[in-house]
Amino acid sequence: MQKDGFSIPSISTLFQYLPSDQIIKIPSVNTEFKKEPPKKLKFGYEEDLLLYKIVISRSCKNWNEVAAQMGTRNARQCRERWNNYLNPFLRNDPWSPQEDELLISKYKQFGPKWRKIAQFFVNRSDNSLRNRYFVLERKLNRNPSESSTVSDE
C-alpha cells in the first residue's frame, strides 16, 4: 500500500520479521468492532414516573446520580427528558399569536439557536420552540398568502 510516497507493509509482512514465539493472533476488525448500535427505546410511563420522583425528591444532586438511580438511562437522556417533557413548570398550553410572532422574529435574528431563543419565552423548552417553529414554517409554506400571524390549530 502507498501513502504519501511511502510504502506501508502489510501485517503479514511485518510478522515475517518477528520471532515465532512473539507472534500474536490479532482478532478480525470486522467481527470485533462492527457491533450494532444500541436500540433507541422511548421512555415508558414507569420510567417517566421514576424519573419524576427522583428529580422531585431532590435526592440526587446531578444528572449522573439521577441516571445511576434510573439504571436504564444515561445522564443526557434523563436531563433531556426532564427539560423537554417532564418538568412541571413547562408550558403546554396553546401558543398565542404574539408568541408565534416573537418566535419568528427571534429565529430571523439568531437562526436555529433554540437555547438562546428560549431565553425570550417563559417556561417554553428549546425543543418545543423548535417544534413550533417548524409547524409555523409548514403552515406558511402551505399558505404563502398568510402573513406573519399564524393562529394555533
GROMACS .gro file of N, CA and C in nm:
model
  459
    1MET      N    1   0.085  -0.117   0.000
    1MET     CA    2   0.000   0.000   0.000
    1MET      C    3   0.090   0.123   0.000
    2GLN      N    4   0.053   0.225  -0.077
    2GLN     CA    5   0.129   0.350  -0.087
    2GLN      C    6   0.053   0.461  -0.016
    3LYS      N    7   0.123   0.540   0.063
    3LYS     CA    8   0.062   0.656   0.127
    3LYS      C    9   0.167   0.764   0.136
    4ASP      N   10   0.140   0.878   0.071
    4ASP     CA   11   0.231   0.993   0.071
    4ASP      C   12   0.372   0.954   0.030
    5GLY      N   13   0.384   0.868  -0.069
    5GLY     CA   14   0.514   0.830  -0.122
    5GLY      C   15   0.585   0.721  -0.044
    6PHE      N   16   0.528   0.676   0.068
    6PHE     CA   17   0.590   0.572   0.148
    6PHE      C   18   0.513   0.443   0.130
    7SER      N   19   0.585   0.334   0.133
    7SER     CA   20   0.522   0.204   0.122
    7SER      C   21   0.490   0.153   0.262
    8ILE      N   22   0.365   0.119   0.286
    8ILE     CA   23   0.324   0.067   0.416
    8ILE      C   24   0.311  -0.084   0.402
    9PRO      N   25   0.393  -0.158   0.477
    9PRO     CA   26   0.389  -0.304   0.464
    9PRO      C   27   0.262  -0.360   0.528
   10SER      N   28   0.221  -0.477   0.481
   10SER     CA   29   0.104  -0.544   0.538
   10SER      C   30   0.143  -0.607   0.671
   11ILE      N   31   0.044  -0.646   0.749
   11ILE     CA   32   0.068  -0.711   0.878
   11ILE      C   33   0.146  -0.840   0.859
   12SER      N   34   0.108  -0.917   0.757
   12SER     CA   35   0.177  -1.045   0.736
   12SER      C   36   0.324  -1.023   0.703
   13THR      N   37   0.356  -0.914   0.633
   13THR     CA   38   0.496  -0.883   0.603
   13THR      C   39   0.571  -0.848   0.731
   14LEU      N   40   0.508  -0.773   0.819
   14LEU     CA   41   0.572  -0.736   0.946
   14LEU      C   42   0.596  -0.859   1.033
   15PHE      N   43   0.502  -0.954   1.032
   15PHE     CA   44   0.517  -1.074   1.113
   15PHE      C   45   0.636  -1.159   1.071
   16GLN      N   46   0.682  -1.146   0.947
   16GLN     CA   47   0.796  -1.223   0.900
   16GLN      C   48   0.922  -1.189   0.979
   17TYR      N   49   0.928  -1.066   1.030
   17TYR     CA   50   1.048  -1.020   1.100
   17TYR      C   51   1.043  -1.044   1.250
   18LEU      N   52   0.930  -1.093   1.302
   18LEU     CA   53   0.919  -1.121   1.444
   18LEU      C   54   0.956  -1.266   1.472
   19PRO      N   55   1.019  -1.291   1.586
   19PRO     CA   56   1.043  -1.431   1.624
   19PRO      C   57   0.908  -1.501   1.641
   20SER      N   58   0.902  -1.628   1.608
   20SER     CA   59   0.775  -1.701   1.607
   20SER      C   60   0.708  -1.704   1.745
   21ASP      N   61   0.784  -1.698   1.855
   21ASP     CA   62   0.721  -1.701   1.987
   21ASP      C   63   0.657  -1.566   2.025
   22GLN      N   64   0.682  -1.460   1.947
   22GLN     CA   65   0.624  -1.329   1.977
   22GLN      C   66   0.504  -1.295   1.888
   23ILE      N   67   0.473  -1.382   1.795
   23ILE     CA   68   0.360  -1.355   1.706
   23ILE      C   69   0.231  -1.381   1.784
   24ILE      N   70   0.144  -1.283   1.780
   24ILE     CA   71   0.016  -1.297   1.848
   24ILE      C   72  -0.095  -1.295   1.743
   25LYS      N   73  -0.204  -1.355   1.778
   25LYS     CA   74  -0.317  -1.357   1.686
   25LYS      C   75  -0.398  -1.228   1.707
   26ILE      N   76  -0.421  -1.157   1.597
   26ILE     CA   77  -0.497  -1.032   1.602
   26ILE      C   78  -0.639  -1.063   1.558
   27PRO      N   79  -0.738  -1.026   1.640
   27PRO     CA   80  -0.876  -1.055   1.602
   27PRO      C   81  -0.916  -0.975   1.478
   28SER      N   82  -1.006  -1.030   1.403
   28SER     CA   83  -1.054  -0.964   1.282
   28SER      C   84  -1.127  -0.836   1.319
   29VAL      N   85  -1.095  -0.729   1.249
   29VAL     CA   86  -1.157  -0.600   1.276
   29VAL      C   87  -1.307  -0.606   1.251
   30ASN      N   88  -1.347  -0.677   1.147
   30ASN     CA   89  -1.489  -0.683   1.112
   30ASN      C   90  -1.574  -0.745   1.222
   31THR      N   91  -1.523  -0.848   1.290
   31THR     CA   92  -1.605  -0.913   1.391
   31THR      C   93  -1.594  -0.845   1.527
   32GLU      N   94  -1.482  -0.783   1.557
   32GLU     CA   95  -1.463  -0.723   1.689
   32GLU      C   96  -1.532  -0.587   1.703
   33PHE      N   97  -1.523  -0.503   1.601
   33PHE     CA   98  -1.566  -0.365   1.615
   33PHE      C   99  -1.696  -0.332   1.543
   34LYS      N  100  -1.748  -0.424   1.468
   34LYS     CA  101  -1.870  -0.397   1.393
   34LYS      C  102  -1.990  -0.449   1.471
   35LYS      N  103  -2.025  -0.376   1.576
   35LYS     CA  104  -2.138  -0.414   1.658
   35LYS      C  105  -2.256  -0.325   1.623
   36GLU      N  106  -2.375  -0.378   1.642
   36GLU     CA  107  -2.494  -0.298   1.616
   36GLU      C  108  -2.507  -0.190   1.723
   37PRO      N  109  -2.551  -0.070   1.683
   37PRO     CA  110  -2.571   0.034   1.784
   37PRO      C  111  -2.688  -0.005   1.875
   38PRO      N  112  -2.687   0.045   1.998
   38PRO     CA  113  -2.797   0.011   2.088
   38PRO      C  114  -2.930   0.063   2.033
   39LYS      N  115  -3.035  -0.011   2.058
   39LYS     CA  116  -3.166   0.031   2.009
   39LYS      C  117  -3.216   0.147   2.094
   40LYS      N  118  -3.276   0.244   2.027
   40LYS     CA  119  -3.331   0.359   2.097
   40LYS      C  120  -3.474   0.325   2.138
   41LEU      N  121  -3.498   0.323   2.266
   41LEU     CA  122  -3.631   0.294   2.316
   41LEU      C  123  -3.692   0.421   2.374
   42LYS      N  124  -3.820   0.439   2.350
   42LYS     CA  125  -3.889   0.554   2.406
   42LYS      C  126  -3.903   0.536   2.556
   43PHE      N  127  -3.910   0.648   2.627
   43PHE     CA  128  -3.936   0.642   2.770
   43PHE      C  129  -4.078   0.588   2.790
   44GLY      N  130  -4.091   0.494   2.880
   44GLY     CA  131  -4.223   0.441   2.912
   44GLY      C  132  -4.282   0.515   3.031
   45TYR      N  133  -4.407   0.484   3.061
   45TYR     CA  134  -4.475   0.550   3.171
   45TYR      C  135  -4.401   0.528   3.303
   46GLU      N  136  -4.357   0.404   3.327
   46GLU     CA  137  -4.288   0.372   3.452
   46GLU      C  138  -4.156   0.449   3.464
   47GLU      N  139  -4.083   0.459   3.352
   47GLU     CA  140  -3.957   0.534   3.354
   47GLU      C  141  -3.982   0.682   3.380
   48ASP      N  142  -4.084   0.737   3.315
   48ASP     CA  143  -4.119   0.878   3.338
   48ASP      C  144  -4.153   0.902   3.484
   49LEU      N  145  -4.232   0.813   3.541
   49LEU     CA  146  -4.273   0.826   3.680
   49LEU      C  147  -4.152   0.817   3.773
   50LEU      N  148  -4.064   0.722   3.748
   50LEU     CA  149  -3.944   0.708   3.830
   50LEU      C  150  -3.855   0.831   3.819
   51LEU      N  151  -3.833   0.879   3.697
   51LEU     CA  152  -3.750   0.998   3.677
   51LEU      C  153  -3.812   1.118   3.749
   52TYR      N  154  -3.943   1.133   3.737
   52TYR     CA  155  -4.013   1.243   3.804
   52TYR      C  156  -3.992   1.236   3.955
   53LYS      N  157  -4.009   1.117   4.013
   53LYS     CA  158  -3.993   1.101   4.158
   53LYS      C  159  -3.850   1.130   4.202
   54ILE      N  160  -3.753   1.084   4.125
   54ILE     CA  161  -3.612   1.105   4.161
   54ILE      C  162  -3.579   1.254   4.159
   55VAL      N  163  -3.620   1.323   4.054
   55VAL     CA  164  -3.586   1.465   4.041
   55VAL      C  165  -3.661   1.549   4.144
   56ILE      N  166  -3.791   1.522   4.162
   56ILE     CA  167  -3.871   1.600   4.256
   56ILE      C  168  -3.824   1.579   4.400
   57SER      N  169  -3.782   1.459   4.433
   57SER     CA  170  -3.737   1.432   4.570
   57SER      C  171  -3.604   1.499   4.601
   58ARG      N  172  -3.536   1.542   4.497
   58ARG     CA  173  -3.406   1.608   4.510
   58ARG      C  174  -3.305   1.523   4.586
   59SER      N  175  -3.320   1.392   4.577
   59SER     CA  176  -3.224   1.304   4.642
   59SER      C  177  -3.093   1.298   4.565
   60CYS      N  178  -3.095   1.340   4.439
   60CYS     CA  179  -2.974   1.341   4.356
   60CYS      C  180  -2.934   1.484   4.327
   61LYS      N  181  -2.804   1.507   4.328
   61LYS     CA  182  -2.755   1.642   4.306
   61LYS      C  183  -2.718   1.669   4.160
   62ASN      N  184  -2.694   1.566   4.082
   62ASN     CA  185  -2.660   1.588   3.941
   62ASN      C  186  -2.719   1.477   3.855
   63TRP      N  187  -2.713   1.498   3.723
   63TRP     CA  188  -2.777   1.405   3.631
   63TRP      C  189  -2.709   1.269   3.628
   64ASN      N  190  -2.580   1.263   3.660
   64ASN     CA  191  -2.514   1.132   3.666
   64ASN      C  192  -2.572   1.048   3.779
   65GLU      N  193  -2.602   1.113   3.892
   65GLU     CA  194  -2.663   1.041   4.003
   65GLU      C  195  -2.806   0.999   3.968
   66VAL      N  196  -2.878   1.086   3.900
   66VAL     CA  197  -3.014   1.052   3.857
   66VAL      C  198  -3.009   0.929   3.766
   67ALA      N  199  -2.916   0.930   3.669
   67ALA     CA  200  -2.903   0.818   3.576
   67ALA      C  201  -2.867   0.689   3.650
   68ALA      N  202  -2.782   0.701   3.751
   68ALA     CA  203  -2.744   0.583   3.829
   68ALA      C  204  -2.867   0.525   3.900
   69GLN      N  205  -2.952   0.612   3.953
   69GLN     CA  206  -3.074   0.562   4.019
   69GLN      C  207  -3.174   0.506   3.919
   70MET      N  208  -3.177   0.564   3.799
   70MET     CA  209  -3.268   0.513   3.695
   70MET      C  210  -3.225   0.374   3.651
   71GLY      N  211  -3.094   0.358   3.631
   71GLY     CA  212  -3.040   0.228   3.593
   71GLY      C  213  -3.049   0.194   3.445
   72THR      N  214  -3.145   0.252   3.373
   72THR     CA  215  -3.164   0.216   3.233
   72THR      C  216  -3.128   0.328   3.137
   73ARG      N  217  -3.097   0.445   3.187
   73ARG     CA  218  -3.073   0.562   3.103
   73ARG      C  219  -2.945   0.632   3.145
   74ASN      N  220  -2.884   0.705   3.049
   74ASN     CA  221  -2.765   0.782   3.083
   74ASN      C  222  -2.805   0.923   3.126
   75ALA      N  223  -2.708   1.000   3.173
   75ALA     CA  224  -2.735   1.133   3.228
   75ALA      C  225  -2.797   1.226   3.123
   76ARG      N  226  -2.748   1.221   3.001
   76ARG     CA  227  -2.801   1.308   2.896
   76ARG      C  228  -2.948   1.277   2.868
   77GLN      N  229  -2.982   1.149   2.860
   77GLN     CA  230  -3.121   1.110   2.833
   77GLN      C  231  -3.214   1.158   2.945
   78CYS      N  232  -3.170   1.143   3.069
   78CYS     CA  233  -3.251   1.186   3.183
   78CYS      C  234  -3.270   1.337   3.182
   79ARG      N  235  -3.162   1.409   3.161
   79ARG     CA  236  -3.168   1.556   3.159
   79ARG      C  237  -3.260   1.605   3.048
   80GLU      N  238  -3.245   1.551   2.928
   80GLU     CA  239  -3.327   1.596   2.815
   80GLU      C  240  -3.474   1.560   2.834
   81ARG      N  241  -3.502   1.441   2.888
   81ARG     CA  242  -3.642   1.403   2.911
   81ARG      C  243  -3.705   1.498   3.012
   82TRP      N  244  -3.631   1.532   3.117
   82TRP     CA  245  -3.683   1.623   3.218
   82TRP      C  246  -3.702   1.763   3.160
   83ASN      N  247  -3.599   1.815   3.098
   83ASN     CA  248  -3.603   1.953   3.049
   83ASN      C  249  -3.703   1.975   2.936
   84ASN      N  250  -3.729   1.873   2.856
   84ASN     CA  251  -3.816   1.890   2.740
   84ASN      C  252  -3.959   1.841   2.760
   85TYR      N  253  -3.982   1.753   2.857
   85TYR     CA  254  -4.115   1.694   2.869
   85TYR      C  255  -4.171   1.689   3.010
   86LEU      N  256  -4.092   1.651   3.109
   86LEU     CA  257  -4.148   1.620   3.241
   86LEU      C  258  -4.148   1.736   3.340
   87ASN      N  259  -4.065   1.835   3.319
   87ASN     CA  260  -4.057   1.948   3.411
   87ASN      C  261  -4.196   2.009   3.429
   88PRO      N  262  -4.248   2.012   3.553
   88PRO     CA  263  -4.385   2.061   3.573
   88PRO      C  264  -4.402   2.210   3.543
   89PHE      N  265  -4.293   2.284   3.532
   89PHE     CA  266  -4.303   2.427   3.504
   89PHE      C  267  -4.311   2.457   3.354
   90LEU      N  268  -4.292   2.357   3.271
   90LEU     CA  269  -4.302   2.379   3.126
   90LEU      C  270  -4.446   2.407   3.087
   91ARG      N  271  -4.462   2.499   2.996
   91ARG     CA  272  -4.595   2.533   2.947
   91ARG      C  273  -4.631   2.442   2.830
   92ASN      N  274  -4.751   2.388   2.836
   92ASN     CA  275  -4.803   2.306   2.726
   92ASN      C  276  -4.932   2.364   2.670
   93ASP      N  277  -4.962   2.487   2.710
   93ASP     CA  278  -5.085   2.550   2.662
   93ASP      C  279  -5.067   2.595   2.518
   94PRO      N  280  -5.177   2.627   2.450
   94PRO     CA  281  -5.166   2.671   2.310
   94PRO      C  282  -5.081   2.797   2.295
   95TRP      N  283  -5.018   2.807   2.181
   95TRP     CA  284  -4.933   2.923   2.153
   95TRP      C  285  -5.019   3.042   2.114
   96SER      N  286  -4.982   3.159   2.164
   96SER     CA  287  -5.054   3.281   2.127
   96SER      C  288  -4.995   3.336   1.997
   97PRO      N  289  -5.071   3.417   1.925
   97PRO     CA  290  -5.017   3.481   1.804
   97PRO      C  291  -4.894   3.568   1.835
   98GLN      N  292  -4.892   3.629   1.954
   98GLN     CA  293  -4.777   3.711   1.993
   98GLN      C  294  -4.652   3.625   2.010
   99GLU      N  295  -4.670   3.506   2.069
   99GLU     CA  296  -4.557   3.414   2.084
   99GLU      C  297  -4.507   3.368   1.947
  100ASP      N  298  -4.600   3.340   1.857
  100ASP     CA  299  -4.561   3.298   1.722
  100ASP      C  300  -4.479   3.406   1.653
  101GLU      N  301  -4.525   3.530   1.664
  101GLU     CA  302  -4.453   3.642   1.603
  101GLU      C  303  -4.316   3.660   1.666
  102LEU      N  304  -4.309   3.649   1.799
  102LEU     CA  305  -4.181   3.662   1.868
  102LEU      C  306  -4.086   3.549   1.825
  103LEU      N  307  -4.138   3.429   1.814
  103LEU     CA  308  -4.057   3.315   1.773
  103LEU      C  309  -3.999   3.337   1.633
  104ILE      N  310  -4.082   3.380   1.541
  104ILE     CA  311  -4.036   3.404   1.404
  104ILE      C  312  -3.933   3.516   1.402
  105SER      N  313  -3.958   3.620   1.479
  105SER     CA  314  -3.866   3.734   1.486
  105SER      C  315  -3.729   3.691   1.541
  106LYS      N  316  -3.731   3.616   1.650
  106LYS     CA  317  -3.605   3.573   1.713
  106LYS      C  318  -3.531   3.472   1.625
  107TYR      N  319  -3.606   3.390   1.551
  107TYR     CA  320  -3.541   3.298   1.459
  107TYR      C  321  -3.468   3.375   1.349
  108LYS      N  322  -3.533   3.480   1.299
  108LYS     CA  323  -3.468   3.563   1.196
  108LYS      C  324  -3.344   3.632   1.252
  109GLN      N  325  -3.348   3.667   1.380
  109GLN     CA  326  -3.236   3.736   1.443
  109GLN      C  327  -3.120   3.640   1.475
  110PHE      N  328  -3.151   3.524   1.532
  110PHE     CA  329  -3.046   3.434   1.582
  110PHE      C  330  -3.026   3.308   1.499
  111GLY      N  331  -3.119   3.276   1.411
  111GLY     CA  332  -3.110   3.149   1.341
  111GLY      C  333  -3.152   3.037   1.434
  112PRO      N  334  -3.113   2.913   1.405
  112PRO     CA  335  -3.161   2.800   1.485
  112PRO      C  336  -3.086   2.782   1.618
  113LYS      N  337  -3.070   2.888   1.692
  113LYS     CA  338  -3.007   2.883   1.825
  113LYS      C  339  -3.120   2.877   1.928
  114TRP      N  340  -3.178   2.758   1.941
  114TRP     CA  341  -3.301   2.742   2.019
  114TRP      C  342  -3.283   2.775   2.165
  115ARG      N  343  -3.169   2.741   2.221
  115ARG     CA  344  -3.147   2.770   2.363
  115ARG      C  345  -3.143   2.920   2.387
  116LYS      N  346  -3.081   2.992   2.294
  116LYS     CA  347  -3.075   3.138   2.305
  116LYS      C  348  -3.215   3.199   2.288
  117ILE      N  349  -3.290   3.148   2.191
  117ILE     CA  350  -3.425   3.197   2.167
  117ILE      C  351  -3.515   3.169   2.288
  118ALA      N  352  -3.493   3.056   2.354
  118ALA     CA  353  -3.576   3.018   2.470
  118ALA      C  354  -3.567   3.119   2.583
  119GLN      N  355  -3.461   3.198   2.588
  119GLN     CA  356  -3.447   3.299   2.693
  119GLN      C  357  -3.555   3.407   2.684
  120PHE      N  358  -3.618   3.421   2.568
  120PHE     CA  359  -3.720   3.524   2.547
  120PHE      C  360  -3.861   3.472   2.576
  121PHE      N  361  -3.871   3.345   2.615
  121PHE     CA  362  -4.001   3.283   2.641
  121PHE      C  363  -4.006   3.233   2.784
  122VAL      N  364  -4.125   3.241   2.843
  122VAL     CA  365  -4.143   3.196   2.980
  122VAL      C  366  -4.187   3.049   2.979
  123ASN      N  367  -4.103   2.965   3.036
  123ASN     CA  368  -4.134   2.822   3.055
  123ASN      C  369  -4.170   2.747   2.926
  124ARG      N  370  -4.102   2.780   2.819
  124ARG     CA  371  -4.111   2.701   2.696
  124ARG      C  372  -3.973   2.640   2.673
  125SER      N  373  -3.968   2.511   2.648
  125SER     CA  374  -3.838   2.446   2.627
  125SER      C  375  -3.786   2.479   2.487
  126ASP      N  376  -3.654   2.471   2.473
  126ASP     CA  377  -3.594   2.495   2.341
  126ASP      C  378  -3.646   2.393   2.240
  127ASN      N  379  -3.676   2.273   2.286
  127ASN     CA  380  -3.731   2.170   2.198
  127ASN      C  381  -3.872   2.208   2.151
  128SER      N  382  -3.954   2.261   2.240
  128SER     CA  383  -4.089   2.300   2.199
  128SER      C  384  -4.085   2.420   2.104
  129LEU      N  385  -3.986   2.508   2.124
  129LEU     CA  386  -3.970   2.621   2.032
  129LEU      C  387  -3.935   2.573   1.892
  130ARG      N  388  -3.842   2.480   1.885
  130ARG     CA  389  -3.802   2.425   1.756
  130ARG      C  390  -3.920   2.358   1.687
  131ASN      N  391  -3.993   2.275   1.761
  131ASN     CA  392  -4.109   2.207   1.704
  131ASN      C  393  -4.214   2.307   1.656
  132ARG      N  394  -4.240   2.410   1.736
  132ARG     CA  395  -4.340   2.510   1.698
  132ARG      C  396  -4.296   2.587   1.574
  133TYR      N  397  -4.167   2.619   1.567
  133TYR     CA  398  -4.118   2.693   1.452
  133TYR      C  399  -4.141   2.614   1.323
  134PHE      N  400  -4.114   2.485   1.326
  134PHE     CA  401  -4.131   2.404   1.205
  134PHE      C  402  -4.279   2.386   1.170
  135VAL      N  403  -4.366   2.384   1.270
  135VAL     CA  404  -4.510   2.382   1.242
  135VAL      C  405  -4.550   2.511   1.170
  136LEU      N  406  -4.503   2.625   1.222
  136LEU     CA  407  -4.534   2.754   1.159
  136LEU      C  408  -4.478   2.760   1.017
  137GLU      N  409  -4.358   2.711   0.999
  137GLU     CA  410  -4.296   2.713   0.867
  137GLU      C  411  -4.377   2.631   0.767
  138ARG      N  412  -4.423   2.514   0.810
  138ARG     CA  413  -4.506   2.430   0.721
  138ARG      C  414  -4.636   2.501   0.686
  139LYS      N  415  -4.698   2.565   0.785
  139LYS     CA  416  -4.823   2.638   0.760
  139LYS      C  417  -4.800   2.751   0.661
  140LEU      N  418  -4.692   2.824   0.679
  140LEU     CA  419  -4.664   2.936   0.589
  140LEU      C  420  -4.630   2.889   0.449
  141ASN      N  421  -4.565   2.774   0.437
  141ASN     CA  422  -4.533   2.720   0.305
  141ASN      C  423  -4.658   2.669   0.234
  142ARG      N  424  -4.755   2.619   0.310
  142ARG     CA  425  -4.881   2.573   0.251
  142ARG      C  426  -4.968   2.691   0.208
  143ASN      N  427  -4.968   2.796   0.289
  143ASN     CA  428  -5.049   2.915   0.262
  143ASN      C  429  -4.960   3.039   0.260
  144PRO      N  430  -4.888   3.064   0.153
  144PRO     CA  431  -4.800   3.181   0.149
  144PRO      C  432  -4.876   3.312   0.159
  145SER      N  433  -5.007   3.311   0.136
  145SER     CA  434  -5.086   3.434   0.145
  145SER      C  435  -5.102   3.481   0.289
  146GLU      N  436  -5.088   3.386   0.387
  146GLU     CA  437  -5.098   3.427   0.527
  146GLU      C  438  -4.978   3.511   0.564
  147SER      N  439  -5.001   3.612   0.643
  147SER     CA  440  -4.890   3.700   0.684
  147SER      C  441  -4.820   3.642   0.805
  148SER      N  442  -4.753   3.726   0.882
  148SER     CA  443  -4.670   3.677   0.991
  148SER      C  444  -4.749   3.618   1.106
  149THR      N  445  -4.879   3.647   1.118
  149THR     CA  446  -4.956   3.589   1.228
  149THR      C  447  -5.020   3.460   1.184
  150VAL      N  448  -4.993   3.356   1.261
  150VAL     CA  449  -5.049   3.225   1.234
  150VAL      C  450  -5.111   3.177   1.363
  151SER      N  451  -5.241   3.153   1.363
  151SER     CA  452  -5.306   3.108   1.486
  151SER      C  453  -5.282   2.960   1.506
  152ASP      N  454  -5.300   2.917   1.630
  152ASP     CA  455  -5.278   2.776   1.664
  152ASP      C  456  -5.390   2.691   1.607
  153GLU      N  457  -5.358   2.564   1.580
  153GLU     CA  458  -5.457   2.472   1.522
  153GLU      C  459  -5.564   2.438   1.622
   0.00000   0.00000   0.00000
